[in-house]
mmCIF file of C-alpha atoms in Angstrom:
data_model
loop_
_atom_site.group_PDB
_atom_site.id
_atom_site.type_symbol
_atom_site.label_atom_id
_atom_site.label_comp_id
_atom_site.label_asym_id
_atom_site.label_seq_id
_atom_site.Cartn_x
_atom_site.Cartn_y
_atom_site.Cartn_z
ATOM 1 C CA LEU A 1 -25.098 -14.718 27.497
ATOM 2 C CA GLY A 2 -26.197 -18.145 26.128
ATOM 3 C CA GLN A 3 -25.873 -21.324 28.006
ATOM 4 C CA ASP A 4 -22.899 -22.415 25.858
ATOM 5 C CA THR A 5 -20.986 -19.195 26.663
ATOM 6 C CA ILE A 6 -17.667 -19.838 28.167
ATOM 7 C CA PHE A 7 -16.819 -16.124 28.858
ATOM 8 C CA GLY A 8 -17.853 -12.580 27.919
ATOM 9 C CA SER A 9 -16.685 -9.086 28.548
ATOM 10 C CA GLY A 10 -17.616 -5.754 27.239
ATOM 11 C CA PHE A 11 -15.339 -3.932 29.801
ATOM 12 C CA GLU A 12 -18.341 -2.307 31.097
ATOM 13 C CA THR A 13 -16.886 -2.620 34.707
ATOM 14 C CA GLY A 14 -14.472 0.346 33.606
ATOM 15 C CA ASP A 15 -11.436 -1.986 34.492
ATOM 16 C CA LEU A 16 -9.991 -5.235 33.766
ATOM 17 C CA SER A 17 -11.440 -7.087 36.787
ATOM 18 C CA GLU A 18 -13.705 -9.547 34.851
ATOM 19 C CA TRP A 19 -10.613 -11.141 33.297
ATOM 20 C CA SER A 20 -8.562 -13.930 34.916
ATOM 21 C CA ALA A 21 -5.287 -11.872 34.491
ATOM 22 C CA SER A 22 -3.870 -9.053 32.628
ATOM 23 C CA SER A 23 -0.542 -7.541 31.562
ATOM 24 C CA THR A 24 -0.971 -3.838 31.059
ATOM 25 C CA ASN A 25 2.692 -2.889 30.379
ATOM 26 C CA ASN A 26 2.741 -0.208 33.185
ATOM 27 C CA GLY A 27 -0.709 1.052 32.513
ATOM 28 C CA LYS A 28 -0.618 1.179 28.697
ATOM 29 C CA LEU A 29 -3.470 -1.163 28.461
ATOM 30 C CA ILE A 30 -6.611 0.439 29.885
ATOM 31 C CA THR A 31 -10.314 0.716 29.557
ATOM 32 C CA THR A 32 -11.589 3.934 28.084
ATOM 33 C CA LYS A 33 -14.992 5.493 26.684
ATOM 34 C CA SER A 34 -13.066 6.163 23.380
ATOM 35 C CA ALA A 35 -12.459 2.396 22.850
ATOM 36 C CA ALA A 36 -16.174 1.411 23.137
ATOM 37 C CA TYR A 37 -17.966 -0.147 20.244
ATOM 38 C CA TRP A 38 -20.960 -1.177 22.563
ATOM 39 C CA GLY A 39 -21.830 0.304 25.780
ATOM 40 C CA TYR A 40 -19.692 2.915 27.639
ATOM 41 C CA TYR A 41 -16.149 1.151 27.762
ATOM 42 C CA GLY A 42 -13.688 -0.690 25.675
ATOM 43 C CA LEU A 43 -10.229 -1.907 25.840
ATOM 44 C CA GLN A 44 -7.427 0.632 24.647
ATOM 45 C CA ALA A 45 -3.946 -0.621 23.933
ATOM 46 C CA ASN A 46 -1.405 2.299 23.733
ATOM 47 C CA ILE A 47 1.462 0.706 21.838
ATOM 48 C CA LEU A 48 4.544 2.984 22.644
ATOM 49 C CA ASP A 49 7.288 0.115 22.894
ATOM 50 C CA ASN A 50 7.713 -3.506 22.063
ATOM 51 C CA SER A 51 6.349 -4.895 25.125
ATOM 52 C CA ASP A 52 3.357 -7.313 25.188
ATOM 53 C CA MET A 53 0.042 -6.147 26.826
ATOM 54 C CA PHE A 54 -3.061 -8.223 27.080
ATOM 55 C CA VAL A 55 -6.111 -9.517 29.020
ATOM 56 C CA GLN A 56 -6.215 -13.173 29.783
ATOM 57 C CA ASP A 57 -9.201 -15.549 30.177
ATOM 58 C CA ASP A 58 -8.543 -18.856 31.969
ATOM 59 C CA THR A 59 -12.179 -19.908 31.862
ATOM 60 C CA PRO A 60 -11.917 -22.415 28.982
ATOM 61 C CA THR A 61 -11.226 -25.953 30.067
ATOM 62 C CA THR A 62 -9.782 -28.349 27.473
ATOM 63 C CA GLU A 63 -12.396 -27.123 25.115
ATOM 64 C CA GLN A 64 -13.258 -29.633 22.414
ATOM 65 C CA GLU A 65 -14.799 -26.807 20.340
ATOM 66 C CA PHE A 66 -14.008 -23.146 20.736
ATOM 67 C CA HIS A 67 -15.631 -20.157 19.155
ATOM 68 C CA ALA A 68 -14.750 -16.451 19.921
ATOM 69 C CA ARG A 69 -15.865 -13.064 18.694
ATOM 70 C CA PHE A 70 -14.527 -9.595 19.399
ATOM 71 C CA TYR A 71 -14.447 -6.279 17.874
ATOM 72 C CA PHE A 72 -11.264 -4.484 16.763
ATOM 73 C CA ASN A 73 -10.524 -0.940 15.664
ATOM 74 C CA LEU A 74 -7.035 0.041 14.058
ATOM 75 C CA ASN A 75 -7.558 3.567 15.157
ATOM 76 C CA ASN A 76 -4.417 5.273 14.540
ATOM 77 C CA LEU A 77 -2.044 2.254 14.301
ATOM 78 C CA THR A 78 1.179 2.489 11.953
ATOM 79 C CA MET A 79 3.056 -0.507 10.825
ATOM 80 C CA ALA A 80 5.936 -1.134 8.513
ATOM 81 C CA ALA A 81 5.273 -3.467 5.632
ATOM 82 C CA GLY A 82 6.226 -7.061 6.442
ATOM 83 C CA ASP A 83 5.630 -6.636 10.157
ATOM 84 C CA THR A 84 2.956 -8.544 12.176
ATOM 85 C CA LEU A 85 1.233 -7.854 15.358
ATOM 86 C CA THR A 86 -0.518 -10.666 17.248
ATOM 87 C CA ILE A 87 -3.928 -9.553 18.552
ATOM 88 C CA PHE A 88 -5.176 -12.931 19.860
ATOM 89 C CA ASN A 89 -3.561 -16.079 21.175
ATOM 90 C CA GLY A 90 -5.221 -19.378 22.309
ATOM 91 C CA TYR A 91 -3.408 -21.915 24.600
ATOM 92 C CA SER A 92 -3.650 -25.539 25.407
ATOM 93 C CA GLY A 93 -1.788 -25.663 28.726
ATOM 94 C CA SER A 94 1.248 -23.438 28.168
ATOM 95 C CA THR A 95 1.420 -24.263 24.464
ATOM 96 C CA GLN A 96 0.289 -21.739 22.009
ATOM 97 C CA VAL A 97 -1.990 -23.396 19.464
ATOM 98 C CA LEU A 98 -4.236 -20.727 18.006
ATOM 99 C CA LYS A 99 -3.321 -17.079 16.981
ATOM 100 C CA VAL A 100 -4.824 -14.167 15.064
ATOM 101 C CA LEU A 101 -2.196 -11.792 13.327
ATOM 102 C CA LEU A 102 -2.347 -8.422 11.793
ATOM 103 C CA GLN A 103 -0.194 -7.125 9.062
ATOM 104 C CA LYS A 104 0.110 -4.173 6.656
ATOM 105 C CA ALA A 105 0.715 -4.915 3.055
ATOM 106 C CA SER A 106 0.338 -2.797 -0.053
ATOM 107 C CA GLY A 107 -1.051 0.112 2.070
ATOM 108 C CA LYS A 108 -3.819 -2.189 3.633
ATOM 109 C CA TYR A 109 -4.295 -3.819 6.897
ATOM 110 C CA GLN A 110 -5.009 -7.489 6.972
ATOM 111 C CA LEU A 111 -5.800 -10.410 9.357
ATOM 112 C CA LYS A 112 -4.946 -14.064 9.276
ATOM 113 C CA ILE A 113 -5.747 -17.045 11.622
ATOM 114 C CA SER A 114 -3.329 -19.996 12.371
ATOM 115 C CA VAL A 115 -3.828 -23.099 14.246
ATOM 116 C CA LEU A 116 -1.071 -25.662 15.562
ATOM 117 C CA ASP A 117 -1.622 -29.290 14.228
ATOM 118 C CA ASN A 118 -0.350 -32.474 15.958
ATOM 119 C CA SER A 119 2.823 -32.309 13.990
ATOM 120 C CA SER A 120 3.543 -28.814 15.507
ATOM 121 C CA MET A 121 3.060 -27.165 12.230
ATOM 122 C CA TRP A 122 1.180 -23.914 11.987
ATOM 123 C CA LYS A 123 -1.683 -24.107 9.532
ATOM 124 C CA ASP A 124 -2.328 -20.630 8.193
ATOM 125 C CA SER A 125 -5.044 -18.837 6.375
ATOM 126 C CA GLY A 126 -4.417 -16.401 3.750
ATOM 127 C CA TRP A 127 -4.335 -12.616 4.615
ATOM 128 C CA TYR A 128 -7.795 -10.875 4.390
ATOM 129 C CA ASP A 129 -8.246 -7.094 4.228
ATOM 130 C CA ILE A 130 -9.959 -5.198 7.125
ATOM 131 C CA LEU A 131 -11.647 -1.864 7.566
ATOM 132 C CA THR A 132 -9.778 1.148 9.102
ATOM 133 C CA GLY A 133 -12.667 1.489 11.563
ATOM 134 C CA TRP A 134 -14.436 -1.213 13.647
ATOM 135 C CA ASN A 135 -14.170 -4.826 12.501
ATOM 136 C CA GLY A 136 -16.086 -8.023 13.876
ATOM 137 C CA VAL A 137 -13.540 -11.031 14.103
ATOM 138 C CA GLU A 138 -15.047 -14.348 14.667
ATOM 139 C CA ILE A 139 -12.978 -17.452 14.964
ATOM 140 C CA SER A 140 -13.705 -21.189 15.305
ATOM 141 C CA SER A 141 -11.604 -24.147 16.039
ATOM 142 C CA ILE A 142 -12.704 -27.672 16.405
ATOM 143 C CA PRO A 143 -10.066 -30.168 17.047
ATOM 144 C CA GLY A 144 -10.098 -33.624 15.440
ATOM 145 C CA THR A 145 -8.308 -36.539 13.989
ATOM 146 C CA SER A 146 -8.348 -35.809 10.174
ATOM 147 C CA SER A 147 -11.587 -33.996 10.933
ATOM 148 C CA GLY A 148 -10.430 -30.844 12.595
ATOM 149 C CA THR A 149 -11.732 -27.434 11.240
ATOM 150 C CA LEU A 150 -10.590 -23.857 11.385
ATOM 151 C CA ASP A 151 -12.729 -20.832 10.394
ATOM 152 C CA LEU A 152 -12.232 -17.018 10.183
ATOM 153 C CA LYS A 153 -15.090 -14.382 9.502
ATOM 154 C CA ILE A 154 -14.501 -10.650 9.240
ATOM 155 C CA ASN A 155 -17.457 -8.512 9.571
ATOM 156 C CA GLY A 156 -19.885 -11.464 9.238
ATOM 157 C CA SER A 157 -18.319 -12.654 6.043
ATOM 158 C CA SER A 158 -16.581 -16.057 6.093
ATOM 159 C CA GLN A 159 -12.900 -15.436 4.687
ATOM 160 C CA TYR A 160 -11.515 -18.903 5.352
ATOM 161 C CA THR A 161 -12.525 -22.376 6.276
ATOM 162 C CA VAL A 162 -10.076 -25.384 6.345
ATOM 163 C CA THR A 163 -11.224 -28.935 7.053
ATOM 164 C CA ASN A 164 -9.576 -32.346 7.690
ATOM 165 C CA LEU A 165 -7.044 -31.124 10.177
ATOM 166 C CA THR A 166 -5.470 -33.328 12.679
ATOM 167 C CA ASN A 167 -5.275 -30.959 15.568
ATOM 168 C CA THR A 168 -6.576 -32.937 18.541
ATOM 169 C CA ASN A 169 -3.890 -31.204 20.662
ATOM 170 C CA ALA A 170 -5.394 -27.713 19.919
ATOM 171 C CA LYS A 171 -8.013 -27.720 22.786
ATOM 172 C CA ILE A 172 -8.290 -24.363 24.443
ATOM 173 C CA ASP A 173 -7.576 -23.712 28.176
ATOM 174 C CA SER A 174 -6.791 -20.058 28.086
ATOM 175 C CA VAL A 175 -6.671 -17.045 25.677
ATOM 176 C CA LYS A 176 -5.144 -13.729 25.561
ATOM 177 C CA LEU A 177 -6.526 -10.489 23.800
ATOM 178 C CA GLY A 178 -4.375 -7.439 23.153
ATOM 179 C CA ALA A 179 -1.096 -6.491 21.424
ATOM 180 C CA MET A 180 1.714 -9.012 21.497
ATOM 181 C CA ASN A 181 4.931 -9.752 19.479
ATOM 182 C CA VAL A 182 5.125 -5.904 18.732
ATOM 183 C CA ALA A 183 7.724 -4.879 16.144
ATOM 184 C CA THR A 184 9.757 -1.822 16.523
ATOM 185 C CA GLU A 185 7.856 -0.022 13.625
ATOM 186 C CA THR A 186 4.507 -0.725 15.101
ATOM 187 C CA ARG A 187 3.134 2.083 17.187
ATOM 188 C CA GLY A 188 -0.126 3.839 17.981
ATOM 189 C CA VAL A 189 -3.456 3.070 19.750
ATOM 190 C CA VAL A 190 -5.858 0.359 18.899
ATOM 191 C CA TYR A 191 -9.214 -0.458 20.426
ATOM 192 C CA PHE A 192 -10.889 -3.908 21.406
ATOM 193 C CA ASP A 193 -14.488 -4.341 22.699
ATOM 194 C CA ASP A 194 -17.163 -6.865 23.273
ATOM 195 C CA TYR A 195 -15.362 -10.124 23.603
ATOM 196 C CA GLU A 196 -17.286 -13.444 23.781
ATOM 197 C CA SER A 197 -16.295 -17.084 23.713
ATOM 198 C CA ARG A 198 -18.649 -20.156 23.325
ATOM 199 C CA ARG A 199 -18.552 -23.800 23.076
ATOM 200 C CA LEU A 200 -21.053 -24.183 20.069
#
């Protein structure tokens, strides 16, 4: 890991002990070999009901600049058109200020990123198609007064960049990775692996 690394986990301990906290929905969020993109283990979310499940990292400390990357696999997930699933949340204190959402539209699965500005308004990207297999998801958030930026890359390709944001309140103190805000029509098993966050 680099000197600017905030936190990293490839789930290679075979459990969730590297993370600050976790909410497993009675054991439905686990590490398995099936969920591995790199190494031997990855994170498997068995979405069988509407309850949230996630791992949480409290290592960030009012981060002026925050970058994160993780790998995500739809596996056998099914969703109804119009429903969304949150797979990543970032918080400033207890306030949610950053999120990555998944949806199904026109038979395709798509991601978008959103950041909360100082007017408590969500600034959203568009929706971008992802693969049915593994996807590398990279997000960057830099708070500023009329100079903040937000960026989303999928599989190494820049999909969305917005500049000139006023989002100085969006300094990251903690993050959650998993399946959150689950709709009734969203069911199946998804995989995550190789999470890393950085300051630069």
